[in-house]
C-alpha positions as a LaTeX table, in Angstrom:
\begin{tabular}{lrrr}
\hline
Residue & $x$ (\AA) & $y$ (\AA) & $z$ (\AA) \\
\hline
Met1 & 10.31 & $-107.89$ & 18.32 \\
Glu2 & 8.18 & $-105.92$ & 20.62 \\
Pro3 & 4.42 & $-105.24$ & 19.80 \\
Tyr4 & 4.02 & $-101.93$ & 18.21 \\
Glu5 & 7.41 & $-101.51$ & 17.83 \\
His6 & 7.01 & $-99.02$ & 14.86 \\
Tyr7 & 4.83 & $-97.00$ & 16.73 \\
Leu8 & 7.48 & $-97.22$ & 19.83 \\
Asp9 & 9.95 & $-96.20$ & 17.70 \\
Ser10 & 8.73 & $-93.28$ & 15.53 \\
Leu11 & 6.93 & $-91.67$ & 18.76 \\
Ala12 & 10.49 & $-91.98$ & 20.51 \\
Arg13 & 12.25 & $-90.45$ & 17.46 \\
Val14 & 10.08 & $-87.48$ & 17.24 \\
Ala15 & 9.90 & $-87.16$ & 21.56 \\
Val16 & 13.79 & $-86.56$ & 21.47 \\
His17 & 14.21 & $-84.48$ & 18.24 \\
Val18 & 10.91 & $-82.76$ & 17.91 \\
Gly19 & 9.28 & $-83.13$ & 20.90 \\
Leu20 & 12.40 & $-82.33$ & 23.26 \\
Gly21 & 15.02 & $-81.13$ & 20.61 \\
Leu22 & 17.59 & $-82.76$ & 23.01 \\
Gln23 & 21.14 & $-81.03$ & 23.31 \\
Glu24 & 24.10 & $-82.82$ & 23.30 \\
Gly25 & 25.36 & $-83.30$ & 26.85 \\
Gln26 & 22.02 & $-82.79$ & 28.20 \\
Glu27 & 20.76 & $-84.63$ & 30.90 \\
Leu28 & 16.90 & $-85.54$ & 30.82 \\
Leu29 & 14.67 & $-86.60$ & 33.33 \\
Ile30 & 11.36 & $-88.49$ & 32.18 \\
Thr31 & 8.42 & $-88.72$ & 34.40 \\
Ala32 & 6.09 & $-91.57$ & 33.25 \\
Pro33 & 3.25 & $-94.27$ & 34.39 \\
Ile34 & 4.84 & $-97.95$ & 34.77 \\
Glu35 & 2.54 & $-99.17$ & 31.95 \\
Ala36 & 4.89 & $-96.80$ & 29.78 \\
Val37 & 7.90 & $-98.59$ & 30.07 \\
Pro38 & 8.49 & $-99.77$ & 26.66 \\
Leu39 & 8.35 & $-96.41$ & 25.37 \\
Val40 & 10.34 & $-94.97$ & 28.15 \\
Arg41 & 13.40 & $-97.43$ & 27.08 \\
Lys42 & 13.10 & $-96.95$ & 23.17 \\
Ile43 & 13.23 & $-92.52$ & 24.33 \\
Thr44 & 16.15 & $-93.69$ & 26.65 \\
Glu45 & 17.93 & $-95.09$ & 23.52 \\
Tyr46 & 17.13 & $-91.68$ & 21.38 \\
Ala47 & 18.26 & $-89.64$ & 24.14 \\
Tyr48 & 21.39 & $-91.78$ & 25.04 \\
Lys49 & 22.27 & $-91.76$ & 20.77 \\
Ala50 & 21.77 & $-88.07$ & 20.78 \\
Gly51 & 24.49 & $-87.50$ & 23.42 \\
Ser52 & 22.57 & $-87.57$ & 26.68 \\
Pro53 & 25.06 & $-88.01$ & 29.26 \\
Leu54 & 22.63 & $-89.44$ & 31.86 \\
Val55 & 18.78 & $-90.03$ & 31.52 \\
Ser56 & 16.73 & $-90.49$ & 35.09 \\
Val57 & 13.54 & $-91.96$ & 35.28 \\
Leu58 & 10.59 & $-91.47$ & 37.74 \\
Tyr59 & 7.74 & $-93.88$ & 37.27 \\
Asp60 & 4.33 & $-93.45$ & 38.82 \\
Asp61 & 2.07 & $-96.47$ & 39.60 \\
Glu62 & $-1.58$ & $-95.79$ & 39.94 \\
Ala63 & $-2.38$ & $-99.00$ & 41.58 \\
Ala64 & $-0.61$ & $-97.56$ & 44.91 \\
His65 & $-2.23$ & $-93.92$ & 44.50 \\
Leu66 & $-5.27$ & $-95.37$ & 44.81 \\
Leu67 & $-4.75$ & $-97.61$ & 47.86 \\
Arg68 & $-3.73$ & $-94.00$ & 49.68 \\
Phe69 & $-7.71$ & $-93.40$ & 49.18 \\
Gln70 & $-8.29$ & $-96.08$ & 50.32 \\
His71 & $-6.21$ & $-96.78$ & 53.28 \\
Ala72 & $-4.06$ & $-93.51$ & 54.36 \\
Pro73 & $-5.10$ & $-91.61$ & 57.44 \\
Asp74 & $-7.07$ & $-88.36$ & 56.67 \\
Ala75 & $-3.99$ & $-86.10$ & 57.25 \\
Ser76 & $-2.06$ & $-87.62$ & 54.15 \\
Phe77 & $-4.58$ & $-85.37$ & 51.85 \\
Asp78 & $-2.85$ & $-82.41$ & 52.89 \\
Lys79 & 0.81 & $-83.87$ & 52.43 \\
Ala80 & 3.08 & $-83.92$ & 48.96 \\
Pro81 & 6.71 & $-85.12$ & 48.46 \\
Gln82 & 8.06 & $-81.60$ & 48.87 \\
Trp83 & 11.95 & $-82.96$ & 49.01 \\
Leu84 & 10.85 & $-84.94$ & 45.51 \\
Tyr85 & 9.82 & $-81.65$ & 43.64 \\
Asn86 & 12.69 & $-79.65$ & 45.61 \\
Gly87 & 15.06 & $-82.14$ & 43.81 \\
Met88 & 13.44 & $-81.76$ & 40.06 \\
Ala89 & 13.37 & $-78.15$ & 40.69 \\
Glu90 & 17.00 & $-78.11$ & 41.37 \\
Ala91 & 17.84 & $-80.37$ & 38.04 \\
Phe92 & 15.85 & $-77.84$ & 36.05 \\
Gln93 & 17.54 & $-75.27$ & 37.44 \\
Ala94 & 20.83 & $-77.02$ & 36.25 \\
Gly95 & 19.69 & $-77.65$ & 32.67 \\
Thr96 & 18.16 & $-80.90$ & 32.92 \\
Ala97 & 15.59 & $-81.39$ & 30.13 \\
Arg98 & 11.93 & $-82.84$ & 30.84 \\
Leu99 & 9.84 & $-85.28$ & 29.03 \\
His100 & 6.59 & $-86.52$ & 30.74 \\
Ile101 & 4.65 & $-89.50$ & 29.19 \\
Ala102 & 0.89 & $-88.56$ & 29.53 \\
Gly103 & $-1.55$ & $-91.47$ & 29.89 \\
Ser104 & $-3.49$ & $-92.79$ & 33.21 \\
Asp105 & $-6.86$ & $-94.18$ & 33.80 \\
Pro106 & $-8.96$ & $-91.35$ & 33.44 \\
Asn107 & $-11.55$ & $-92.91$ & 36.08 \\
Leu108 & $-9.09$ & $-93.80$ & 38.61 \\
Leu109 & $-10.24$ & $-91.88$ & 41.31 \\
Gly110 & $-13.97$ & $-91.62$ & 40.25 \\
Gly111 & $-15.06$ & $-93.43$ & 43.52 \\
Gln112 & $-13.12$ & $-91.50$ & 45.99 \\
Pro113 & $-14.47$ & $-88.39$ & 48.20 \\
Pro114 & $-14.16$ & $-85.57$ & 46.05 \\
Glu115 & $-13.07$ & $-83.66$ & 48.96 \\
Lys116 & $-10.05$ & $-85.44$ & 49.25 \\
Val117 & $-9.37$ & $-85.81$ & 45.82 \\
Ala118 & $-8.98$ & $-81.99$ & 45.72 \\
Arg119 & $-7.11$ & $-81.46$ & 49.00 \\
Ala120 & $-4.24$ & $-83.76$ & 47.56 \\
Ser121 & $-4.39$ & $-82.05$ & 44.45 \\
Arg122 & $-4.17$ & $-79.02$ & 46.60 \\
Ala123 & $-0.96$ & $-79.46$ & 48.67 \\
Arg124 & 0.62 & $-81.26$ & 45.15 \\
Ser125 & 0.23 & $-78.12$ & 43.36 \\
Leu126 & 1.55 & $-76.15$ & 46.12 \\
Ala127 & 4.57 & $-78.34$ & 46.68 \\
Tyr128 & 4.76 & $-78.14$ & 43.10 \\
Arg129 & 4.63 & $-74.68$ & 42.27 \\
Arg130 & 8.64 & $-74.19$ & 41.82 \\
Val131 & 8.74 & $-77.05$ & 39.67 \\
Leu132 & 5.85 & $-75.70$ & 37.74 \\
Glu133 & 7.30 & $-72.08$ & 37.06 \\
Leu134 & 10.39 & $-73.61$ & 35.61 \\
Ile135 & 8.51 & $-75.38$ & 33.22 \\
Thr136 & 5.56 & $-72.80$ & 32.21 \\
Thr137 & 8.45 & $-70.06$ & 31.80 \\
His138 & 10.51 & $-72.26$ & 29.53 \\
His139 & 13.73 & $-72.17$ & 31.55 \\
Ile140 & 14.59 & $-75.74$ & 29.96 \\
Asn141 & 13.16 & $-77.63$ & 26.78 \\
Trp142 & 10.57 & $-79.86$ & 28.11 \\
Ser143 & 7.75 & $-81.96$ & 26.37 \\
Ile144 & 4.59 & $-84.07$ & 26.84 \\
Val145 & 3.48 & $-87.15$ & 24.69 \\
Ala146 & 1.07 & $-89.90$ & 25.27 \\
Tyr147 & 1.07 & $-93.88$ & 25.71 \\
Pro148 & $-1.81$ & $-96.09$ & 25.39 \\
His149 & $-2.43$ & $-97.20$ & 28.97 \\
Pro150 & $-4.84$ & $-100.06$ & 28.78 \\
Ala151 & $-7.13$ & $-98.73$ & 31.35 \\
Trp152 & $-7.25$ & $-95.22$ & 29.08 \\
Ala153 & $-7.92$ & $-97.58$ & 26.28 \\
Arg154 & $-10.86$ & $-99.36$ & 27.45 \\
Ala155 & $-12.35$ & $-95.62$ & 28.23 \\
Val156 & $-11.91$ & $-94.44$ & 24.94 \\
Phe157 & $-13.12$ & $-97.54$ & 23.17 \\
Pro158 & $-15.47$ & $-98.93$ & 25.80 \\
Gly159 & $-16.89$ & $-101.70$ & 23.56 \\
Leu160 & $-13.58$ & $-103.42$ & 22.57 \\
Pro161 & $-11.64$ & $-105.97$ & 24.22 \\
Glu162 & $-8.45$ & $-104.76$ & 26.06 \\
Gln163 & $-5.87$ & $-105.57$ & 23.42 \\
Glu164 & $-8.08$ & $-104.38$ & 20.50 \\
Ala165 & $-8.65$ & $-101.10$ & 22.24 \\
Val166 & $-5.05$ & $-100.54$ & 22.78 \\
Gln167 & $-4.07$ & $-100.97$ & 19.12 \\
Lys168 & $-6.88$ & $-98.64$ & 18.15 \\
Leu169 & $-5.42$ & $-95.95$ & 21.01 \\
Trp170 & $-1.97$ & $-96.43$ & 19.29 \\
Glu171 & $-3.21$ & $-95.83$ & 15.87 \\
Ala172 & $-5.38$ & $-92.71$ & 17.10 \\
Ile173 & $-2.23$ & $-91.27$ & 18.80 \\
Phe174 & $-0.19$ & $-92.39$ & 16.14 \\
Lys175 & $-2.55$ & $-90.24$ & 13.80 \\
Ala176 & $-3.26$ & $-87.22$ & 16.03 \\
Ser177 & 1.02 & $-86.88$ & 16.57 \\
Arg178 & 1.30 & $-86.64$ & 13.23 \\
Leu179 & 3.50 & $-89.51$ & 13.30 \\
Asp180 & 1.36 & $-91.50$ & 10.03 \\
Thr181 & 3.83 & $-90.10$ & 7.62 \\
Pro182 & 7.10 & $-91.15$ & 5.60 \\
Asp183 & 9.18 & $-88.56$ & 7.32 \\
Pro184 & 7.29 & $-87.26$ & 10.74 \\
Val185 & 10.27 & $-85.01$ & 11.58 \\
Ala186 & 9.71 & $-83.36$ & 8.32 \\
Thr187 & 6.15 & $-82.95$ & 8.76 \\
Trp188 & 6.89 & $-81.55$ & 12.21 \\
Lys189 & 8.81 & $-78.94$ & 10.76 \\
Ala190 & 5.98 & $-77.91$ & 8.38 \\
His191 & 3.24 & $-78.23$ & 10.62 \\
Asn192 & 5.37 & $-75.81$ & 13.07 \\
Gln193 & 5.76 & $-73.24$ & 9.89 \\
Arg194 & 1.92 & $-73.11$ & 9.66 \\
Leu195 & 1.64 & $-72.29$ & 13.49 \\
Ala196 & 4.26 & $-69.53$ & 13.45 \\
Glu197 & 2.40 & $-67.66$ & 10.25 \\
Arg198 & $-1.01$ & $-68.02$ & 12.75 \\
Val199 & 0.94 & $-66.75$ & 15.26 \\
Ala200 & 2.83 & $-63.77$ & 13.63 \\
Tyr201 & $-0.76$ & $-62.87$ & 12.23 \\
Leu202 & $-2.23$ & $-62.78$ & 15.47 \\
Asn203 & 0.93 & $-61.03$ & 17.03 \\
Gln204 & 0.30 & $-58.27$ & 14.34 \\
Lys205 & $-3.25$ & $-58.01$ & 14.65 \\
Arg206 & $-2.80$ & $-56.72$ & 18.49 \\
Tyr207 & $-6.37$ & $-57.55$ & 19.23 \\
His208 & $-7.97$ & $-56.07$ & 22.44 \\
Ala209 & $-10.64$ & $-58.68$ & 22.80 \\
Leu210 & $-11.90$ & $-61.78$ & 21.47 \\
His211 & $-15.74$ & $-62.68$ & 20.97 \\
Phe212 & $-17.07$ & $-66.46$ & 21.06 \\
Lys213 & $-20.66$ & $-67.14$ & 19.70 \\
Gly214 & $-22.57$ & $-69.78$ & 19.64 \\
Pro215 & $-25.30$ & $-72.08$ & 21.29 \\
Gly216 & $-25.07$ & $-71.63$ & 24.85 \\
Thr217 & $-22.32$ & $-69.28$ & 24.34 \\
Asp218 & $-21.57$ & $-65.55$ & 24.28 \\
Leu219 & $-18.25$ & $-64.87$ & 25.45 \\
Leu220 & $-16.15$ & $-61.88$ & 25.27 \\
Val221 & $-12.56$ & $-62.50$ & 26.28 \\
Gly222 & $-10.51$ & $-59.59$ & 26.82 \\
Leu223 & $-6.74$ & $-60.00$ & 26.48 \\
Ala224 & $-3.98$ & $-58.75$ & 28.21 \\
Glu225 & $-1.93$ & $-55.65$ & 28.07 \\
Asp226 & 0.90 & $-56.60$ & 25.95 \\
His227 & $-0.15$ & $-60.00$ & 25.20 \\
Leu228 & 1.37 & $-62.52$ & 22.82 \\
Trp229 & 0.34 & $-65.07$ & 21.05 \\
Ala230 & 2.07 & $-68.62$ & 21.05 \\
Gly231 & 2.02 & $-72.36$ & 19.74 \\
Gly232 & 4.04 & $-74.89$ & 18.04 \\
Ala233 & 7.60 & $-74.86$ & 18.57 \\
Val234 & 9.17 & $-72.63$ & 21.38 \\
Gln235 & 12.83 & $-71.70$ & 21.77 \\
Ala236 & 13.82 & $-72.41$ & 25.78 \\
Lys237 & 15.83 & $-69.91$ & 27.55 \\
Asn238 & 18.90 & $-72.51$ & 27.08 \\
Gly239 & 18.62 & $-72.30$ & 23.62 \\
Ala240 & 16.90 & $-75.46$ & 22.72 \\
Val241 & 14.11 & $-75.35$ & 20.48 \\
Cys242 & 11.10 & $-77.77$ & 21.54 \\
Asn243 & 7.45 & $-78.62$ & 21.04 \\
Pro244 & 6.12 & $-78.58$ & 24.61 \\
Asn245 & 2.95 & $-80.73$ & 23.54 \\
Ile246 & 2.75 & $-83.68$ & 20.62 \\
Pro247 & 0.57 & $-83.43$ & 19.58 \\
Thr248 & $-0.45$ & $-79.75$ & 19.23 \\
Glu249 & $-2.60$ & $-77.53$ & 16.92 \\
Glu250 & $-3.37$ & $-74.49$ & 18.80 \\
Val251 & $-2.60$ & $-70.92$ & 19.02 \\
Phe252 & $-2.98$ & $-69.61$ & 22.53 \\
Thr253 & $-2.67$ & $-66.17$ & 24.24 \\
Ala254 & $-2.96$ & $-64.78$ & 27.74 \\
Pro255 & $-6.72$ & $-63.32$ & 28.53 \\
His256 & $-6.92$ & $-60.09$ & 30.80 \\
Lys257 & $-7.95$ & $-61.71$ & 34.43 \\
Asp258 & $-10.37$ & $-58.96$ & 34.97 \\
Arg259 & $-11.91$ & $-58.27$ & 31.34 \\
Val260 & $-14.01$ & $-61.58$ & 30.83 \\
Glu261 & $-17.45$ & $-60.96$ & 30.19 \\
Gly262 & $-20.68$ & $-63.25$ & 29.48 \\
Val263 & $-21.69$ & $-66.71$ & 29.10 \\
Val264 & $-19.99$ & $-69.99$ & 27.90 \\
Arg265 & $-21.03$ & $-73.60$ & 27.35 \\
Ser266 & $-18.43$ & $-76.44$ & 27.06 \\
Thr267 & $-18.62$ & $-78.45$ & 23.92 \\
Lys268 & $-16.64$ & $-81.81$ & 25.11 \\
Pro269 & $-16.89$ & $-83.43$ & 28.50 \\
Leu270 & $-13.87$ & $-82.91$ & 30.87 \\
Ser271 & $-11.91$ & $-85.43$ & 32.24 \\
Tyr272 & $-10.58$ & $-84.08$ & 35.59 \\
Gln273 & $-8.90$ & $-86.33$ & 38.43 \\
Gly274 & $-10.98$ & $-89.30$ & 37.81 \\
Ser275 & $-14.27$ & $-87.27$ & 37.40 \\
Leu276 & $-16.02$ & $-86.51$ & 34.05 \\
Leu277 & $-17.67$ & $-82.87$ & 33.84 \\
Glu278 & $-20.10$ & $-82.58$ & 31.26 \\
Asp279 & $-21.89$ & $-79.52$ & 29.77 \\
Ile280 & $-20.06$ & $-77.09$ & 31.98 \\
Glu281 & $-22.03$ & $-73.33$ & 31.69 \\
Val282 & $-20.46$ & $-70.55$ & 33.38 \\
Arg283 & $-21.13$ & $-66.93$ & 33.54 \\
Phe284 & $-18.17$ & $-63.98$ & 33.92 \\
Glu285 & $-18.68$ & $-60.77$ & 35.63 \\
Lys286 & $-15.37$ & $-58.38$ & 35.40 \\
Gly287 & $-13.50$ & $-61.79$ & 34.86 \\
Arg288 & $-14.52$ & $-63.34$ & 37.84 \\
Val289 & $-16.63$ & $-66.79$ & 37.72 \\
Val290 & $-20.05$ & $-65.97$ & 39.41 \\
Glu291 & $-22.37$ & $-68.70$ & 38.00 \\
Ala292 & $-21.21$ & $-72.40$ & 37.31 \\
Thr293 & $-23.39$ & $-75.72$ & 36.55 \\
Ala294 & $-22.49$ & $-78.62$ & 35.08 \\
Lys295 & $-24.61$ & $-81.92$ & 34.22 \\
Ser296 & $-22.10$ & $-84.19$ & 35.74 \\
Gly297 & $-19.29$ & $-83.38$ & 37.91 \\
Ala298 & $-20.57$ & $-80.51$ & 39.03 \\
Asp299 & $-19.21$ & $-80.93$ & 42.99 \\
Val300 & $-15.57$ & $-81.16$ & 41.27 \\
Leu301 & $-16.22$ & $-78.05$ & 39.21 \\
Asn302 & $-17.08$ & $-75.87$ & 42.38 \\
Arg303 & $-14.12$ & $-77.49$ & 44.50 \\
Val304 & $-11.92$ & $-76.17$ & 41.54 \\
Leu305 & $-13.21$ & $-73.17$ & 41.89 \\
Gln306 & $-12.65$ & $-72.62$ & 45.01 \\
Thr307 & $-8.77$ & $-73.62$ & 45.52 \\
Asp308 & $-7.85$ & $-69.91$ & 45.39 \\
Glu309 & $-8.63$ & $-66.50$ & 44.04 \\
Gly310 & $-7.28$ & $-66.82$ & 40.54 \\
Ala311 & $-9.36$ & $-70.35$ & 40.11 \\
Arg312 & $-12.38$ & $-68.54$ & 38.98 \\
Arg313 & $-10.26$ & $-66.52$ & 36.61 \\
Leu314 & $-9.08$ & $-67.31$ & 33.16 \\
Gly315 & $-4.99$ & $-67.85$ & 31.98 \\
Glu316 & $-5.42$ & $-68.95$ & 28.71 \\
Val317 & $-7.33$ & $-68.83$ & 25.50 \\
Ala318 & $-6.66$ & $-70.80$ & 22.83 \\
Leu319 & $-8.27$ & $-71.32$ & 19.02 \\
Val320 & $-8.10$ & $-74.41$ & 17.25 \\
Pro321 & $-9.96$ & $-75.20$ & 14.08 \\
His322 & $-12.76$ & $-77.81$ & 13.89 \\
Ser323 & $-10.67$ & $-79.44$ & 11.19 \\
Ser324 & $-7.99$ & $-80.43$ & 13.48 \\
Pro325 & $-7.07$ & $-84.43$ & 12.93 \\
Ile326 & $-7.99$ & $-84.85$ & 16.37 \\
Ala327 & $-11.57$ & $-83.10$ & 16.27 \\
Gln328 & $-11.85$ & $-85.07$ & 12.72 \\
Ser329 & $-11.14$ & $-88.49$ & 14.77 \\
Gly330 & $-14.65$ & $-87.84$ & 16.22 \\
Leu331 & $-12.85$ & $-89.53$ & 19.70 \\
Leu332 & $-13.10$ & $-88.16$ & 22.91 \\
Phe333 & $-9.77$ & $-88.96$ & 24.23 \\
Tyr334 & $-10.58$ & $-88.36$ & 28.00 \\
Asn335 & $-7.13$ & $-86.75$ & 28.34 \\
Thr336 & $-6.23$ & $-83.23$ & 28.20 \\
Leu337 & $-3.40$ & $-83.34$ & 25.78 \\
Phe338 & $-5.31$ & $-84.64$ & 22.90 \\
Asp339 & $-8.86$ & $-83.24$ & 23.78 \\
Glu340 & $-7.39$ & $-79.56$ & 24.10 \\
Asn341 & $-6.25$ & $-79.80$ & 20.22 \\
Ala342 & $-10.08$ & $-80.89$ & 19.38 \\
Ala343 & $-11.59$ & $-77.30$ & 19.83 \\
Ser344 & $-10.72$ & $-73.98$ & 20.85 \\
His345 & $-10.86$ & $-73.50$ & 24.64 \\
Ile346 & $-9.94$ & $-71.84$ & 27.79 \\
Ala347 & $-8.28$ & $-72.45$ & 30.82 \\
Leu348 & $-9.09$ & $-71.50$ & 34.93 \\
Gly349 & $-6.01$ & $-70.86$ & 36.35 \\
Gln350 & $-2.32$ & $-69.91$ & 35.94 \\
Ala351 & $-1.29$ & $-67.56$ & 32.85 \\
Tyr352 & 2.06 & $-68.46$ & 30.88 \\
Ser353 & 4.39 & $-66.17$ & 31.15 \\
Glu354 & 5.55 & $-66.39$ & 27.44 \\
Cys355 & 2.20 & $-64.91$ & 26.24 \\
Ile356 & 3.00 & $-61.56$ & 27.59 \\
Gln357 & 6.20 & $-59.48$ & 26.03 \\
Gly358 & 9.25 & $-59.92$ & 28.00 \\
Gly359 & 7.24 & $-61.96$ & 30.36 \\
Ser360 & 9.91 & $-64.53$ & 31.61 \\
Gln361 & 11.45 & $-61.46$ & 32.84 \\
Leu362 & 8.60 & $-59.66$ & 34.63 \\
Ser363 & 7.96 & $-60.72$ & 38.25 \\
Pro364 & 4.91 & $-62.52$ & 39.15 \\
Glu365 & 3.40 & $-59.00$ & 40.73 \\
Ala366 & 4.33 & $-56.98$ & 37.06 \\
Leu367 & 2.62 & $-59.68$ & 35.07 \\
Glu368 & $-0.39$ & $-59.57$ & 37.18 \\
Ala369 & $-0.27$ & $-55.49$ & 36.67 \\
Lys370 & $-0.50$ & $-56.32$ & 32.92 \\
Gly371 & $-3.65$ & $-58.63$ & 33.31 \\
Ala372 & $-1.82$ & $-62.28$ & 33.42 \\
Asn373 & $-3.58$ & $-64.35$ & 35.66 \\
Arg374 & $-1.98$ & $-66.44$ & 39.09 \\
Ser375 & $-3.13$ & $-69.67$ & 40.47 \\
Leu376 & $-2.53$ & $-72.76$ & 41.60 \\
Ile377 & $-4.21$ & $-74.68$ & 38.51 \\
His378 & $-4.40$ & $-74.55$ & 35.21 \\
Ile379 & $-7.53$ & $-76.27$ & 33.53 \\
Asp380 & $-8.15$ & $-76.70$ & 30.00 \\
Trp381 & $-11.64$ & $-76.76$ & 28.97 \\
Met382 & $-13.35$ & $-77.06$ & 25.57 \\
Ile383 & $-15.44$ & $-74.16$ & 24.21 \\
Gly384 & $-15.27$ & $-74.77$ & 20.45 \\
Ser385 & $-16.81$ & $-76.63$ & 17.68 \\
Gly386 & $-18.64$ & $-76.62$ & 14.38 \\
Glu387 & $-21.08$ & $-74.37$ & 15.47 \\
Ile388 & $-19.00$ & $-71.63$ & 16.95 \\
Asp389 & $-17.82$ & $-68.63$ & 15.47 \\
Val390 & $-15.01$ & $-66.58$ & 16.73 \\
Asp391 & $-14.38$ & $-62.48$ & 16.09 \\
Gly392 & $-11.11$ & $-60.07$ & 16.90 \\
Ile393 & $-12.60$ & $-57.49$ & 18.71 \\
Thr394 & $-9.67$ & $-54.30$ & 17.78 \\
Ala395 & $-8.93$ & $-51.29$ & 20.58 \\
Ser396 & $-11.69$ & $-48.76$ & 18.83 \\
Gly397 & $-14.23$ & $-52.22$ & 19.42 \\
Gln398 & $-14.74$ & $-53.08$ & 15.54 \\
Ala399 & $-15.48$ & $-56.60$ & 14.93 \\
Glu400 & $-13.19$ & $-58.55$ & 12.43 \\
Pro401 & $-14.12$ & $-62.33$ & 11.46 \\
Leu402 & $-11.38$ & $-64.73$ & 12.91 \\
Met403 & $-13.57$ & $-68.11$ & 12.61 \\
Arg404 & $-16.86$ & $-69.48$ & 11.33 \\
Lys405 & $-18.37$ & $-72.28$ & 12.26 \\
Gly406 & $-14.96$ & $-73.29$ & 13.80 \\
Glu407 & $-13.02$ & $-72.94$ & 10.73 \\
Trp408 & $-9.95$ & $-70.01$ & 10.18 \\
Val409 & $-11.31$ & $-67.36$ & 7.88 \\
\hline
\end{tabular}
């Protein structure tokens, strides 16, 4: 019997039936690190049992990725495999579902020149743009789940031998992903119902802005015109109901790209492309970042802000209670899929069209006219904690308490 067989089986079942909502007759494309082979195989088994006629897998090899930075000619860092992303876009256009398995070495590129990392990232973002649009507009059902890559486990549990660290990370993923119950599929149904109720409440309130206040933070986030809150399960355009992120604890919407004012301080470190950005402090004027500092990773942060004009503006604001299972674990996961679900957060860059009424039918220009941001990037960082209060601000300027000390009122 495979080690961790119980974890693999539960996670694979939830990935196919809750994460993807895979439909009979639907093809599936899986992208994964090569370390995740055992989970990929188990998911493949459940996908075929659910009636998929074809499961295709693209593996990523981090060691090969690192060799590029060590030995490739300088011109390499402005290139990306456009042909590959064209093929992926073609598959999604034809209705193939998409599953990504997250789990990588958070420090992989830590010792590499930030300028090369930034160039490679920008080249990939440009080449990947069409794929990203099909995903973010929910043209198809898609989901992300996690696998405990050994290097990731060592980063989360630095004092433990590797095998013990992997076991502990499995346990943490299992708990955070709400798999530690007799019937995880039913547990997810109940969890989605709670998120749907919160979304309905916020959509009924139609706040003009949100006000975050706490240590180092006094931030007013205007919300886009015709904004919609979202969270939990989503119905894709093909009719399938999927959970894009497993785990998920957030409800989120689109800020107005020109109506963000004030100062904000990160409450958790951000692991981004092998660098750890700690104690980020940012000042916004008229929606734009005009000052940005960080205790560590400041050079990486400033390169990110120079990606394009939209990189200095917000594309998402999300509310997460401090009592979420991930926050309560007390762990820093060095992985946005988990860390963003530990705290309320904001994202620099691209907005989600689903967060604007009728957004999937609108042109990028029409979305922008409503305040939705456009950018090649979308980077979440955490600003919530047990010390942060959040008010909803009505159109008449009245403040209504939404969160106190990080908990829903």
